[in-house]
PDB file of C-alpha atoms in Angstrom:
ATOM      1  CA  UNK A1498     -10.518   7.130 -20.700  1.00 90.00           C
ATOM      2  CA  UNK A1499      -9.787   4.043 -18.626  1.00 94.00           C
ATOM      3  CA  UNK A1500      -6.441   3.992 -16.877  1.00 94.00           C
ATOM      4  CA  UNK A1501      -5.337   0.438 -16.008  1.00 95.00           C
ATOM      5  CA  UNK A1502      -3.036  -0.406 -13.088  1.00 95.00           C
ATOM      6  CA  UNK A1503      -2.750  -4.136 -13.510  1.00 95.00           C
ATOM      7  CA  UNK A1504      -4.487  -7.476 -13.756  1.00 94.00           C
ATOM      8  CA  UNK A1505      -5.852  -9.423 -10.803  1.00 93.00           C
ATOM      9  CA  UNK A1506      -7.699 -12.699 -10.506  1.00 88.00           C
ATOM     10  CA  UNK A1507     -11.346 -12.430 -11.480  1.00 80.00           C
ATOM     11  CA  UNK A1508     -12.662 -13.549  -8.116  1.00 66.00           C
ATOM     12  CA  UNK A1509     -10.427 -11.083  -6.336  1.00 58.00           C
ATOM     13  CA  UNK A1510     -12.846  -8.189  -6.720  1.00 56.00           C
ATOM     14  CA  UNK A1511     -14.914  -9.288  -3.732  1.00 48.00           C
ATOM     15  CA  UNK A1512     -12.012  -9.695  -1.346  1.00 50.00           C
ATOM     16  CA  UNK A1513     -10.683  -6.289  -2.352  1.00 52.00           C
ATOM     17  CA  UNK A1514     -13.694  -4.562  -0.846  1.00 50.00           C
ATOM     18  CA  UNK A1515     -12.471  -4.891   2.705  1.00 47.00           C
ATOM     19  CA  UNK A1516      -8.763  -4.964   2.281  1.00 50.00           C
ATOM     20  CA  UNK A1517      -7.561  -2.411  -0.213  1.00 51.00           C
ATOM     21  CA  UNK A1518      -7.490   1.378  -0.043  1.00 56.00           C
ATOM     22  CA  UNK A1519      -8.944   1.947  -3.458  1.00 74.00           C
ATOM     23  CA  UNK A1520      -7.783   5.413  -4.315  1.00 88.00           C
ATOM     24  CA  UNK A1521      -5.706   5.741  -7.431  1.00 93.00           C
ATOM     25  CA  UNK A1522      -4.345   8.471  -9.678  1.00 94.00           C
ATOM     26  CA  UNK A1523      -5.550  11.982  -8.788  1.00 93.00           C
ATOM     27  CA  UNK A1524      -7.751  10.511  -6.063  1.00 92.00           C
ATOM     28  CA  UNK A1525      -9.831   8.589  -8.602  1.00 93.00           C
ATOM     29  CA  UNK A1526     -11.632   5.516  -7.382  1.00 90.00           C
ATOM     30  CA  UNK A1527     -10.109   2.200  -8.368  1.00 91.00           C
ATOM     31  CA  UNK A1528     -12.519  -0.319  -9.787  1.00 90.00           C
ATOM     32  CA  UNK A1529     -12.229  -3.884 -10.977  1.00 89.00           C
ATOM     33  CA  UNK A1530     -13.509  -4.675 -14.446  1.00 90.00           C
ATOM     34  CA  UNK A1531     -14.061  -8.421 -14.943  1.00 90.00           C
ATOM     35  CA  UNK A1532     -12.510  -9.764 -18.167  1.00 91.00           C
ATOM     36  CA  UNK A1533     -13.012 -13.517 -18.429  1.00 90.00           C
ATOM     37  CA  UNK A1534     -11.221 -15.185 -15.521  1.00 89.00           C
ATOM     38  CA  UNK A1535      -9.302 -12.007 -14.870  1.00 93.00           C
ATOM     39  CA  UNK A1536     -10.055  -8.610 -13.426  1.00 92.00           C
ATOM     40  CA  UNK A1537      -8.469  -5.327 -14.455  1.00 93.00           C
ATOM     41  CA  UNK A1538      -7.866  -2.690 -11.796  1.00 93.00           C
ATOM     42  CA  UNK A1539      -8.630   0.677 -13.372  1.00 93.00           C
ATOM     43  CA  UNK A1540      -9.739   4.247 -12.815  1.00 94.00           C
ATOM     44  CA  UNK A1541     -11.848   6.420 -15.042  1.00 93.00           C
ATOM     45  CA  UNK A1542     -10.025   9.611 -15.985  1.00 94.00           C
ATOM     46  CA  UNK A1543     -10.905  12.566 -18.168  1.00 93.00           C
ATOM     47  CA  UNK A1544      -7.668  12.336 -20.170  1.00 89.00           C
ATOM     48  CA  UNK A1545      -4.526  10.207 -20.360  1.00 87.00           C
ATOM     49  CA  UNK A1546      -2.507  11.177 -17.292  1.00 89.00           C
ATOM     50  CA  UNK A1547       0.912  12.744 -17.552  1.00 84.00           C
ATOM     51  CA  UNK A1548       3.632  10.906 -15.662  1.00 84.00           C
ATOM     52  CA  UNK A1549       3.968  13.192 -12.646  1.00 85.00           C
ATOM     53  CA  UNK A1550       5.785  11.955  -9.518  1.00 86.00           C
ATOM     54  CA  UNK A1551       2.657  11.836  -7.368  1.00 90.00           C
ATOM     55  CA  UNK A1552       0.881   9.818 -10.047  1.00 92.00           C
ATOM     56  CA  UNK A1553       3.788   7.387 -10.275  1.00 91.00           C
ATOM     57  CA  UNK A1554       3.546   6.961  -6.505  1.00 91.00           C
ATOM     58  CA  UNK A1555      -0.206   6.422  -6.734  1.00 94.00           C
ATOM     59  CA  UNK A1556       0.219   3.802  -9.461  1.00 95.00           C
ATOM     60  CA  UNK A1557       2.837   2.046  -7.343  1.00 95.00           C
ATOM     61  CA  UNK A1558       0.659   2.190  -4.215  1.00 93.00           C
ATOM     62  CA  UNK A1559      -2.351   0.702  -5.986  1.00 94.00           C
ATOM     63  CA  UNK A1560      -0.257  -2.201  -7.294  1.00 94.00           C
ATOM     64  CA  UNK A1561       1.189  -2.833  -3.812  1.00 93.00           C
ATOM     65  CA  UNK A1562      -2.300  -2.795  -2.328  1.00 91.00           C
ATOM     66  CA  UNK A1563      -3.449  -5.309  -4.932  1.00 91.00           C
ATOM     67  CA  UNK A1564      -0.615  -7.628  -3.886  1.00 91.00           C
ATOM     68  CA  UNK A1565      -1.920  -7.537  -0.330  1.00 85.00           C
ATOM     69  CA  UNK A1566      -5.304  -8.565  -1.680  1.00 83.00           C
ATOM     70  CA  UNK A1567      -3.951 -11.612  -3.469  1.00 84.00           C
ATOM     71  CA  UNK A1568      -1.690 -10.637  -6.324  1.00 89.00           C
ATOM     72  CA  UNK A1569      -1.290  -8.475  -9.377  1.00 93.00           C
ATOM     73  CA  UNK A1570       0.451  -8.467 -12.729  1.00 96.00           C
ATOM     74  CA  UNK A1571       1.487  -4.812 -12.706  1.00 96.00           C
ATOM     75  CA  UNK A1572       1.144  -2.661 -15.791  1.00 94.00           C
ATOM     76  CA  UNK A1573       3.618   0.005 -16.730  1.00 91.00           C
ATOM     77  CA  UNK A1574       2.427   3.545 -16.041  1.00 90.00           C
ATOM     78  CA  UNK A1575       0.301   4.900 -18.856  1.00 88.00           C
ATOM     79  CA  UNK A1576      -1.770   1.967 -20.078  1.00 91.00           C
ATOM     80  CA  UNK A1577      -4.822   3.908 -21.210  1.00 91.00           C
ATOM     81  CA  UNK A1578      -7.851   2.612 -23.073  1.00 92.00           C
ATOM     82  CA  UNK A1579     -10.555   4.553 -24.799  1.00 90.00           C
ATOM     83  CA  UNK A1580     -13.346   2.285 -23.570  1.00 92.00           C
ATOM     84  CA  UNK A1581     -14.143  -1.081 -22.041  1.00 93.00           C
ATOM     85  CA  UNK A1582     -14.264  -2.832 -25.408  1.00 93.00           C
ATOM     86  CA  UNK A1583     -10.746  -1.750 -26.250  1.00 92.00           C
ATOM     87  CA  UNK A1584      -9.507  -2.807 -22.824  1.00 93.00           C
ATOM     88  CA  UNK A1585     -11.263  -6.185 -22.915  1.00 93.00           C
ATOM     89  CA  UNK A1586      -9.863  -6.909 -26.376  1.00 93.00           C
ATOM     90  CA  UNK A1587      -6.304  -6.077 -25.289  1.00 92.00           C
ATOM     91  CA  UNK A1588      -6.484  -8.113 -22.078  1.00 94.00           C
ATOM     92  CA  UNK A1589      -8.410 -10.974 -23.723  1.00 92.00           C
ATOM     93  CA  UNK A1590      -5.741 -11.337 -26.398  1.00 92.00           C
ATOM     94  CA  UNK A1591      -3.129 -12.025 -23.715  1.00 92.00           C
ATOM     95  CA  UNK A1592      -5.388 -13.679 -21.141  1.00 94.00           C
ATOM     96  CA  UNK A1593      -3.602 -17.050 -21.004  1.00 95.00           C
ATOM     97  CA  UNK A1594      -0.200 -15.431 -20.534  1.00 95.00           C
ATOM     98  CA  UNK A1595      -1.527 -13.009 -17.912  1.00 95.00           C
ATOM     99  CA  UNK A1596      -3.169 -15.868 -15.979  1.00 95.00           C
ATOM    100  CA  UNK A1597       0.113 -17.787 -15.895  1.00 95.00           C
ATOM    101  CA  UNK A1598       1.933 -14.719 -14.640  1.00 95.00           C
ATOM    102  CA  UNK A1599      -0.693 -14.138 -11.966  1.00 94.00           C
ATOM    103  CA  UNK A1600      -0.225 -17.648 -10.616  1.00 93.00           C
ATOM    104  CA  UNK A1601       3.540 -17.233 -10.567  1.00 93.00           C
ATOM    105  CA  UNK A1602       3.474 -13.786  -8.933  1.00 94.00           C
ATOM    106  CA  UNK A1603       0.622 -14.312  -6.458  1.00 91.00           C
ATOM    107  CA  UNK A1604       1.515 -12.695  -3.151  1.00 90.00           C
ATOM    108  CA  UNK A1605       5.012 -11.768  -4.324  1.00 94.00           C
ATOM    109  CA  UNK A1606       6.944  -8.510  -4.259  1.00 95.00           C
ATOM    110  CA  UNK A1607      10.375  -7.620  -5.512  1.00 95.00           C
ATOM    111  CA  UNK A1608      13.311  -6.250  -3.581  1.00 94.00           C
ATOM    112  CA  UNK A1609      16.156  -4.433  -5.251  1.00 92.00           C
ATOM    113  CA  UNK A1610      19.611  -4.982  -3.841  1.00 92.00           C
ATOM    114  CA  UNK A1611      22.657  -3.054  -5.004  1.00 92.00           C
ATOM    115  CA  UNK A1612      26.029  -4.175  -3.732  1.00 91.00           C
ATOM    116  CA  UNK A1613      29.039  -1.972  -4.501  1.00 88.00           C
ATOM    117  CA  UNK A1614      31.894  -3.785  -6.204  1.00 87.00           C
ATOM    118  CA  UNK A1615      35.512  -3.120  -5.356  1.00 79.00           C
ATOM    119  CA  UNK A1616      36.699  -0.189  -7.454  1.00 77.00           C
ATOM    120  CA  UNK A1617      39.469  -0.867  -9.887  1.00 72.00           C
ATOM    121  CA  UNK A1618      41.284   0.229 -12.998  1.00 74.00           C
ATOM    122  CA  UNK A1619      40.593  -1.362 -16.334  1.00 79.00           C
ATOM    123  CA  UNK A1620      41.743  -4.990 -16.309  1.00 79.00           C
ATOM    124  CA  UNK A1621      45.410  -5.141 -17.220  1.00 83.00           C
ATOM    125  CA  UNK A1622      45.138  -8.544 -18.843  1.00 86.00           C
ATOM    126  CA  UNK A1623      42.679 -11.232 -19.802  1.00 88.00           C
ATOM    127  CA  UNK A1624      43.535 -13.125 -16.647  1.00 90.00           C
ATOM    128  CA  UNK A1625      42.924 -10.031 -14.572  1.00 87.00           C
ATOM    129  CA  UNK A1626      39.527  -9.585 -16.243  1.00 87.00           C
ATOM    130  CA  UNK A1627      38.542 -13.201 -15.589  1.00 90.00           C
ATOM    131  CA  UNK A1628      39.641 -12.977 -11.946  1.00 87.00           C
ATOM    132  CA  UNK A1629      37.464  -9.921 -11.529  1.00 86.00           C
ATOM    133  CA  UNK A1630      34.511 -11.669 -13.152  1.00 87.00           C
ATOM    134  CA  UNK A1631      35.018 -14.632 -10.833  1.00 90.00           C
ATOM    135  CA  UNK A1632      34.930 -12.355  -7.782  1.00 88.00           C
ATOM    136  CA  UNK A1633      31.711 -10.783  -9.049  1.00 87.00           C
ATOM    137  CA  UNK A1634      30.092 -14.179  -9.537  1.00 89.00           C
ATOM    138  CA  UNK A1635      31.208 -15.264  -6.070  1.00 91.00           C
ATOM    139  CA  UNK A1636      29.670 -12.140  -4.581  1.00 90.00           C
ATOM    140  CA  UNK A1637      26.379 -12.822  -6.389  1.00 90.00           C
ATOM    141  CA  UNK A1638      26.398 -16.419  -5.191  1.00 91.00           C
ATOM    142  CA  UNK A1639      27.083 -15.314  -1.617  1.00 91.00           C
ATOM    143  CA  UNK A1640      24.136 -12.918  -1.831  1.00 90.00           C
ATOM    144  CA  UNK A1641      21.848 -15.635  -3.199  1.00 90.00           C
ATOM    145  CA  UNK A1642      22.923 -17.988  -0.416  1.00 90.00           C
ATOM    146  CA  UNK A1643      22.187 -15.287   2.144  1.00 88.00           C
ATOM    147  CA  UNK A1644      18.654 -14.910   0.805  1.00 86.00           C
ATOM    148  CA  UNK A1645      18.167 -18.670   0.968  1.00 84.00           C
ATOM    149  CA  UNK A1646      14.945 -20.494   0.167  1.00 86.00           C
ATOM    150  CA  UNK A1647      12.913 -17.272   0.508  1.00 87.00           C
ATOM    151  CA  UNK A1648      14.117 -16.365  -2.974  1.00 90.00           C
ATOM    152  CA  UNK A1649      11.540 -17.348  -5.592  1.00 92.00           C
ATOM    153  CA  UNK A1650      13.269 -15.811  -8.587  1.00 93.00           C
ATOM    154  CA  UNK A1651      16.277 -13.664  -9.250  1.00 92.00           C
ATOM    155  CA  UNK A1652      17.749 -11.298 -11.832  1.00 92.00           C
ATOM    156  CA  UNK A1653      21.261  -9.925 -11.647  1.00 90.00           C
ATOM    157  CA  UNK A1654      23.457  -7.598 -13.610  1.00 88.00           C
ATOM    158  CA  UNK A1655      26.701  -5.732 -13.137  1.00 87.00           C
ATOM    159  CA  UNK A1656      26.350  -2.037 -13.896  1.00 83.00           C
ATOM    160  CA  UNK A1657      28.101   1.137 -12.840  1.00 82.00           C
ATOM    161  CA  UNK A1658      30.355  -0.658 -10.392  1.00 84.00           C
ATOM    162  CA  UNK A1659      27.500  -2.417  -8.640  1.00 88.00           C
ATOM    163  CA  UNK A1660      26.018  -5.854  -8.497  1.00 90.00           C
ATOM    164  CA  UNK A1661      22.324  -5.151  -9.028  1.00 92.00           C
ATOM    165  CA  UNK A1662      20.045  -7.958  -7.939  1.00 92.00           C
ATOM    166  CA  UNK A1663      16.278  -8.041  -8.254  1.00 94.00           C
ATOM    167  CA  UNK A1664      14.747 -10.580  -5.923  1.00 94.00           C
ATOM    168  CA  UNK A1665      11.248 -12.026  -6.107  1.00 95.00           C
ATOM    169  CA  UNK A1666      10.080 -12.907  -2.600  1.00 94.00           C
ATOM    170  CA  UNK A1667       6.838 -13.524  -0.736  1.00 92.00           C
ATOM    171  CA  UNK A1668       5.333 -10.226   0.419  1.00 91.00           C
ATOM    172  CA  UNK A1669       5.120 -11.493   3.995  1.00 89.00           C
ATOM    173  CA  UNK A1670       8.839 -12.195   4.212  1.00 87.00           C
ATOM    174  CA  UNK A1671      10.147  -9.006   2.593  1.00 89.00           C
ATOM    175  CA  UNK A1672      10.744  -7.046   5.806  1.00 89.00           C
ATOM    176  CA  UNK A1673      12.626  -9.927   7.402  1.00 88.00           C
ATOM    177  CA  UNK A1674      14.842 -10.321   4.342  1.00 88.00           C
ATOM    178  CA  UNK A1675      15.605  -6.604   4.261  1.00 88.00           C
ATOM    179  CA  UNK A1676      16.665  -6.727   7.902  1.00 88.00           C
ATOM    180  CA  UNK A1677      18.823  -9.759   7.196  1.00 87.00           C
ATOM    181  CA  UNK A1678      20.539  -8.126   4.213  1.00 88.00           C
ATOM    182  CA  UNK A1679      21.523  -5.064   6.207  1.00 85.00           C
ATOM    183  CA  UNK A1680      24.204  -7.225   7.821  1.00 85.00           C
ATOM    184  CA  UNK A1681      25.608  -8.314   4.441  1.00 88.00           C
ATOM    185  CA  UNK A1682      29.164  -7.218   3.571  1.00 86.00           C
ATOM    186  CA  UNK A1683      29.724  -5.034   1.641  1.00 88.00           C
ATOM    187  CA  UNK A1684      26.638  -3.189   2.793  1.00 88.00           C
ATOM    188  CA  UNK A1685      23.998  -3.184   0.049  1.00 91.00           C
ATOM    189  CA  UNK A1686      21.520  -0.461  -0.834  1.00 90.00           C
ATOM    190  CA  UNK A1687      18.028  -1.893  -0.499  1.00 90.00           C
ATOM    191  CA  UNK A1688      14.779  -0.626  -1.949  1.00 90.00           C
ATOM    192  CA  UNK A1689      11.342  -2.142  -1.900  1.00 88.00           C
ATOM    193  CA  UNK A1690       9.112  -3.936  -1.544  1.00 93.00           C
ATOM    194  CA  UNK A1691       7.999  -3.067  -5.068  1.00 95.00           C
ATOM    195  CA  UNK A1692       5.321  -4.634  -7.232  1.00 96.00           C
ATOM    196  CA  UNK A1693       6.989  -7.504  -9.141  1.00 96.00           C
ATOM    197  CA  UNK A1694       7.319  -5.470 -12.364  1.00 94.00           C
ATOM    198  CA  UNK A1695      10.721  -6.951 -13.249  1.00 94.00           C
ATOM    199  CA  UNK A1696       9.236 -10.437 -13.490  1.00 94.00           C
ATOM    200  CA  UNK A1697       6.434  -9.875 -15.951  1.00 91.00           C
TER     201      UNK A1697
ATOM    202  CA  UNK B1382       6.629  22.306 -31.258  1.00 35.00           C
ATOM    203  CA  UNK B1383       3.723  21.531 -29.045  1.00 40.00           C
ATOM    204  CA  UNK B1384       1.140  18.836 -29.530  1.00 39.00           C
ATOM    205  CA  UNK B1385      -2.016  18.583 -27.535  1.00 39.00           C
ATOM    206  CA  UNK B1386      -3.792  15.308 -27.139  1.00 41.00           C
ATOM    207  CA  UNK B1387      -7.531  15.552 -26.709  1.00 37.00           C
ATOM    208  CA  UNK B1388      -9.653  12.646 -25.545  1.00 37.00           C
ATOM    209  CA  UNK B1389     -13.387  12.396 -25.325  1.00 37.00           C
ATOM    210  CA  UNK B1390     -14.646  11.565 -21.889  1.00 36.00           C
ATOM    211  CA  UNK B1391     -16.444   8.277 -22.123  1.00 38.00           C
ATOM    212  CA  UNK B1392     -19.778   7.620 -20.457  1.00 39.00           C
ATOM    213  CA  UNK B1393     -19.675   5.486 -17.369  1.00 40.00           C
ATOM    214  CA  UNK B1394     -19.717   1.805 -18.309  1.00 40.00           C
ATOM    215  CA  UNK B1395     -22.320  -0.593 -17.032  1.00 38.00           C
ATOM    216  CA  UNK B1396     -19.843  -3.432 -16.550  1.00 42.00           C
ATOM    217  CA  UNK B1397     -17.696  -1.759 -13.931  1.00 46.00           C
ATOM    218  CA  UNK B1398     -18.094  -3.035 -10.431  1.00 46.00           C
ATOM    219  CA  UNK B1399     -17.709  -0.093  -8.104  1.00 45.00           C
ATOM    220  CA  UNK B1400     -15.710  -0.680  -5.020  1.00 43.00           C
ATOM    221  CA  UNK B1401     -16.512   1.297  -1.898  1.00 40.00           C
ATOM    222  CA  UNK B1402     -14.335   4.360  -1.425  1.00 41.00           C
ATOM    223  CA  UNK B1403     -12.013   3.778   1.488  1.00 38.00           C
ATOM    224  CA  UNK B1404      -9.797   6.301   3.221  1.00 38.00           C
ATOM    225  CA  UNK B1405      -6.639   7.039   1.298  1.00 43.00           C
ATOM    226  CA  UNK B1406      -3.613   5.440   2.856  1.00 44.00           C
ATOM    227  CA  UNK B1407      -0.730   7.732   3.709  1.00 43.00           C
ATOM    228  CA  UNK B1408       2.436   6.957   1.766  1.00 43.00           C
ATOM    229  CA  UNK B1409       4.751   4.637   3.614  1.00 47.00           C
ATOM    230  CA  UNK B1410       7.653   6.898   4.566  1.00 43.00           C
ATOM    231  CA  UNK B1411       9.736   3.891   5.576  1.00 43.00           C
ATOM    232  CA  UNK B1412      10.027   2.874   1.973  1.00 44.00           C
ATOM    233  CA  UNK B1413      11.915   6.070   1.199  1.00 47.00           C
ATOM    234  CA  UNK B1414      10.990   5.865  -2.436  1.00 54.00           C
ATOM    235  CA  UNK B1415      13.465   7.903  -4.356  1.00 76.00           C
ATOM    236  CA  UNK B1416      12.110   9.327  -7.556  1.00 80.00           C
ATOM    237  CA  UNK B1417      14.780   7.573  -9.594  1.00 81.00           C
ATOM    238  CA  UNK B1418      13.786   4.163  -8.260  1.00 86.00           C
ATOM    239  CA  UNK B1419      10.129   5.012  -8.662  1.00 88.00           C
ATOM    240  CA  UNK B1420      10.572   6.073 -12.279  1.00 84.00           C
ATOM    241  CA  UNK B1421      12.599   2.961 -12.993  1.00 85.00           C
ATOM    242  CA  UNK B1422       9.894   0.696 -11.613  1.00 88.00           C
ATOM    243  CA  UNK B1423       6.752   2.428 -12.767  1.00 89.00           C
ATOM    244  CA  UNK B1424       7.805   3.873 -16.146  1.00 84.00           C
ATOM    245  CA  UNK B1425      10.441   1.359 -17.126  1.00 83.00           C
ATOM    246  CA  UNK B1426       8.939  -1.968 -16.111  1.00 87.00           C
ATOM    247  CA  UNK B1427       5.600  -3.682 -16.181  1.00 88.00           C
ATOM    248  CA  UNK B1428       3.214  -4.955 -18.797  1.00 89.00           C
ATOM    249  CA  UNK B1429       2.416  -2.739 -21.770  1.00 86.00           C
ATOM    250  CA  UNK B1430      -0.860  -3.611 -23.485  1.00 85.00           C
ATOM    251  CA  UNK B1431      -1.613  -0.194 -24.886  1.00 75.00           C
ATOM    252  CA  UNK B1432      -0.810   3.205 -23.741  1.00 59.00           C
ATOM    253  CA  UNK B1433      -0.052   6.788 -24.182  1.00 55.00           C
ATOM    254  CA  UNK B1434       1.184   9.629 -22.085  1.00 53.00           C
ATOM    255  CA  UNK B1435       1.715  13.300 -22.562  1.00 52.00           C
ATOM    256  CA  UNK B1436       4.775  15.032 -21.198  1.00 53.00           C
ATOM    257  CA  UNK B1437       3.908  18.540 -20.120  1.00 51.00           C
ATOM    258  CA  UNK B1438       5.713  21.461 -18.539  1.00 51.00           C
ATOM    259  CA  UNK B1439       3.814  24.263 -16.846  1.00 54.00           C
ATOM    260  CA  UNK B1440       0.462  22.894 -18.008  1.00 54.00           C
ATOM    261  CA  UNK B1441       1.501  22.979 -21.643  1.00 54.00           C
ATOM    262  CA  UNK B1442       1.497  19.597 -23.308  1.00 50.00           C
ATOM    263  CA  UNK B1443       4.778  19.198 -25.113  1.00 52.00           C
ATOM    264  CA  UNK B1444       5.155  15.684 -26.375  1.00 52.00           C
ATOM    265  CA  UNK B1445       2.616  13.010 -27.018  1.00 52.00           C
ATOM    266  CA  UNK B1446       4.144   9.591 -26.511  1.00 54.00           C
ATOM    267  CA  UNK B1447       3.178   6.124 -27.602  1.00 53.00           C
ATOM    268  CA  UNK B1448       3.916   4.254 -24.397  1.00 51.00           C
ATOM    269  CA  UNK B1449       5.416   1.136 -25.890  1.00 47.00           C
ATOM    270  CA  UNK B1450       7.811   3.175 -27.979  1.00 44.00           C
ATOM    271  CA  UNK B1451       9.258   5.925 -25.895  1.00 46.00           C
ATOM    272  CA  UNK B1452       8.696   5.568 -22.186  1.00 48.00           C
ATOM    273  CA  UNK B1453      11.846   4.033 -20.806  1.00 53.00           C
ATOM    274  CA  UNK B1454      14.547   5.262 -18.506  1.00 54.00           C
ATOM    275  CA  UNK B1455      17.703   6.664 -19.998  1.00 57.00           C
ATOM    276  CA  UNK B1456      19.563   3.695 -18.612  1.00 58.00           C
ATOM    277  CA  UNK B1457      17.409   1.246 -20.510  1.00 60.00           C
ATOM    278  CA  UNK B1458      17.788   3.167 -23.723  1.00 56.00           C
ATOM    279  CA  UNK B1459      21.572   3.209 -23.262  1.00 62.00           C
ATOM    280  CA  UNK B1460      21.487  -0.515 -22.535  1.00 63.00           C
ATOM    281  CA  UNK B1461      19.787  -1.325 -25.829  1.00 58.00           C
ATOM    282  CA  UNK B1462      22.189  -2.626 -28.465  1.00 57.00           C
ATOM    283  CA  UNK B1463      22.717  -0.043 -31.165  1.00 48.00           C
TER     284      UNK B1463
END
């Protein structure tokens, strides 16, 4: 079967030769299959792979390497196709959308930022609830301001007592932003850079 | 109940452009990828065009999954409106 990691630009296959460690799941070689203006990064495997931790890491590493080589629209783990025809049909059907996403995500990674919110009891009144919401919004705005113009896109949610922000940034600036955010108060938990899977 | 998914191995396609095998890069320890974050990113996000996966324990395939139906983190499932 063909295991697909993600979609790259069609002309990217050449530049990948020198720049990307092309070892994927279970040590399988990663290849680029041209599909119209696009290319699909894939490995040939004997059977659909089970989602084991080392395979998840391999999938993630391949997608990160493809970003270094120009950009990728990352697939979720487990996109498996019986043959090239099936793969080409699936990618071809969404080619225009995938091309748009590639342009938008070229050279970008995502950083995940989790900022703990002040603990508290259930709001005692509607006013109390709204005050709390206002503080949360102010915290999110302060975080966005801290990230500045480096931020290309942004998702945020409040869950489990945390402000969870997903930030789309240029791959080259990710390390600098992480260093900058370490000084943010309250101290956030940072992970990444990740492939920009939240923005596809 | 166990289900085993069997796939025929396909012959090598003529349209694939082989890339030269390069040395495998060691995982970046600095990233400190926790498994939870990794699962959230790799199993819970990203494009789904088609897919399938088999959950197995001790080399016995237990559940055959249609990727676009089942593979999501618990958090995402809980987040879905009932």
